[in-house]
XYZ file of C-alpha atoms in Angstrom:
179
model
C 123.331 88.177 115.884
C 124.952 91.915 116.752
C 125.604 94.662 114.961
C 128.165 97.615 115.167
C 125.174 100.068 116.874
C 126.835 102.530 114.811
C 124.910 100.996 111.633
C 121.416 100.460 114.048
C 121.621 104.283 115.509
C 122.257 105.563 112.008
C 119.579 102.821 110.440
C 116.970 104.379 112.834
C 117.731 107.838 112.161
C 117.330 107.758 108.225
C 114.499 106.074 108.651
C 112.789 108.095 111.210
C 113.802 111.123 108.925
C 111.985 109.801 105.950
C 108.881 108.725 108.139
C 108.824 112.315 110.245
C 109.390 113.702 106.397
C 106.297 111.972 104.530
C 104.361 112.821 107.669
C 104.909 116.451 107.531
C 103.922 116.175 103.556
C 101.224 114.461 104.277
C 99.872 117.139 106.853
C 101.328 120.013 104.511
C 98.465 119.354 102.468
C 95.870 116.858 103.588
C 92.984 117.284 100.983
C 96.122 116.497 98.212
C 97.117 113.311 100.438
C 92.980 112.474 100.884
C 93.094 112.567 96.696
C 96.438 110.567 96.940
C 95.047 107.554 99.229
C 91.639 107.808 97.131
C 92.942 107.305 93.818
C 94.608 104.089 94.992
C 91.263 102.669 95.357
C 92.139 100.405 97.765
C 90.458 101.679 100.913
C 86.583 102.151 101.024
C 84.627 105.484 100.757
C 84.057 105.347 105.001
C 87.466 104.486 106.166
C 89.344 107.290 103.792
C 89.025 110.176 106.315
C 90.109 108.542 108.782
C 93.210 106.933 107.384
C 93.983 110.207 105.759
C 94.316 111.881 109.208
C 95.954 109.161 111.271
C 98.618 108.125 108.614
C 100.578 111.162 109.348
C 100.280 110.633 112.768
C 101.737 106.777 112.719
C 104.564 108.059 110.747
C 105.418 110.428 113.555
C 104.849 107.662 116.141
C 106.649 105.871 114.522
C 110.270 107.889 113.385
C 109.401 109.321 116.964
C 109.577 106.109 118.626
C 113.041 105.116 116.318
C 114.835 107.764 117.629
C 114.340 105.976 121.509
C 116.536 102.504 122.174
C 113.740 101.164 124.413
C 111.445 100.580 121.467
C 113.599 101.231 118.600
C 113.734 97.184 117.714
C 109.356 97.209 117.800
C 109.245 100.712 115.752
C 111.926 98.969 113.027
C 109.099 96.275 112.651
C 106.164 99.244 112.664
C 108.439 100.680 110.003
C 109.057 97.867 107.760
C 105.369 96.770 107.925
C 104.301 100.879 106.770
C 106.949 100.959 104.215
C 105.992 97.837 102.780
C 102.471 98.593 103.028
C 103.411 101.180 100.524
C 104.917 98.964 98.520
C 102.090 97.121 98.488
C 99.537 99.583 97.657
C 101.731 100.544 94.743
C 102.432 96.813 93.155
C 98.833 96.243 93.157
C 98.164 99.752 91.421
C 100.142 98.892 88.984
C 99.749 94.859 88.614
C 96.072 96.958 87.867
C 97.614 98.740 85.057
C 97.198 102.128 87.205
C 100.584 103.333 86.442
C 99.177 107.167 85.726
C 98.343 108.058 89.338
C 100.476 109.998 92.087
C 102.794 107.498 94.368
C 102.530 110.198 96.622
C 105.733 109.819 97.350
C 107.543 113.381 96.887
C 104.970 115.186 99.183
C 102.397 118.031 97.173
C 105.241 119.936 95.444
C 106.047 117.173 93.261
C 103.768 114.459 91.639
C 105.747 110.564 90.667
C 104.071 108.163 88.603
C 103.871 104.591 89.970
C 106.663 102.840 88.498
C 108.349 98.941 89.166
C 111.905 100.942 90.264
C 109.730 102.360 93.342
C 109.255 98.309 94.826
C 112.721 97.990 94.773
C 113.386 101.296 96.377
C 110.572 100.439 98.826
C 112.409 96.853 99.846
C 115.516 98.898 100.351
C 114.269 100.934 102.940
C 112.191 97.897 104.672
C 115.476 96.309 104.968
C 116.801 99.828 106.218
C 114.355 99.923 108.767
C 114.893 95.813 109.483
C 118.110 96.893 110.183
C 117.532 99.608 112.920
C 115.452 97.009 114.990
C 118.840 94.169 115.238
C 120.392 93.768 118.443
C 123.279 96.054 118.927
C 127.063 94.993 119.737
C 127.586 96.213 123.476
C 130.334 98.533 123.417
C 130.677 102.029 124.608
C 130.307 104.878 121.832
C 132.845 107.438 121.642
C 132.848 111.442 120.375
C 134.103 110.075 116.855
C 130.902 107.265 116.600
C 128.318 110.291 117.134
C 130.116 111.794 114.485
C 130.422 108.757 112.202
C 126.455 108.185 113.143
C 125.688 111.592 111.635
C 127.875 111.473 108.787
C 125.848 108.422 107.652
C 122.735 109.293 108.274
C 123.357 112.545 105.917
C 124.858 110.546 103.194
C 121.892 107.809 103.531
C 119.864 110.632 103.429
C 121.533 112.791 101.168
C 121.601 109.239 98.702
C 117.573 109.102 99.098
C 116.537 112.257 98.192
C 119.023 112.131 95.003
C 117.528 109.286 94.057
C 113.684 110.510 94.824
C 114.402 113.529 92.819
C 115.848 111.418 89.925
C 112.441 109.107 90.244
C 110.064 112.084 90.536
C 111.713 114.097 87.273
C 113.092 110.859 85.022
C 110.155 110.664 83.300
C 109.707 114.294 82.518
C 114.103 113.994 81.804
C 113.256 111.405 78.915
C 110.513 113.234 77.198
C 112.613 116.475 76.847
C 115.806 113.992 75.432
C 113.121 112.153 73.793
C 112.136 115.291 71.688
């Protein structure tokens, strides 16, 4: 299946920015990230420090690899696997009844409890990551195509940021409305 390169490049840029942003949150507040990782109760204590240090490096590596056409198909699979892994961690803790922990999705500035809607969000991100790995239709890209790629990526990232803000602040808003 061959797809227009605009969709593929815009998907790759969007997922790359999301992963790079997630990595910077983890690097900016490593102790907080290690605590969030521990709260999920999925890793043995001996691996927590290693994973807390290595995961941001992996996210950054995958983000950069998504921007290189030669490595994009493999990077897209790695990005999809990471996002699916995060969804699995959220799903396991929801299944355990542990919705009160911070998902770690919004960085150090906003705590966000686990909720089923995060699984749907990650499902959309997995699909977008997989779209970045599709073989592109062979065609020359012009100046206008570059503009469309940038605009499409910007719109996708704005939608993502708005959704993240609503997800992070939704519980507080419902409490205010319910009063």
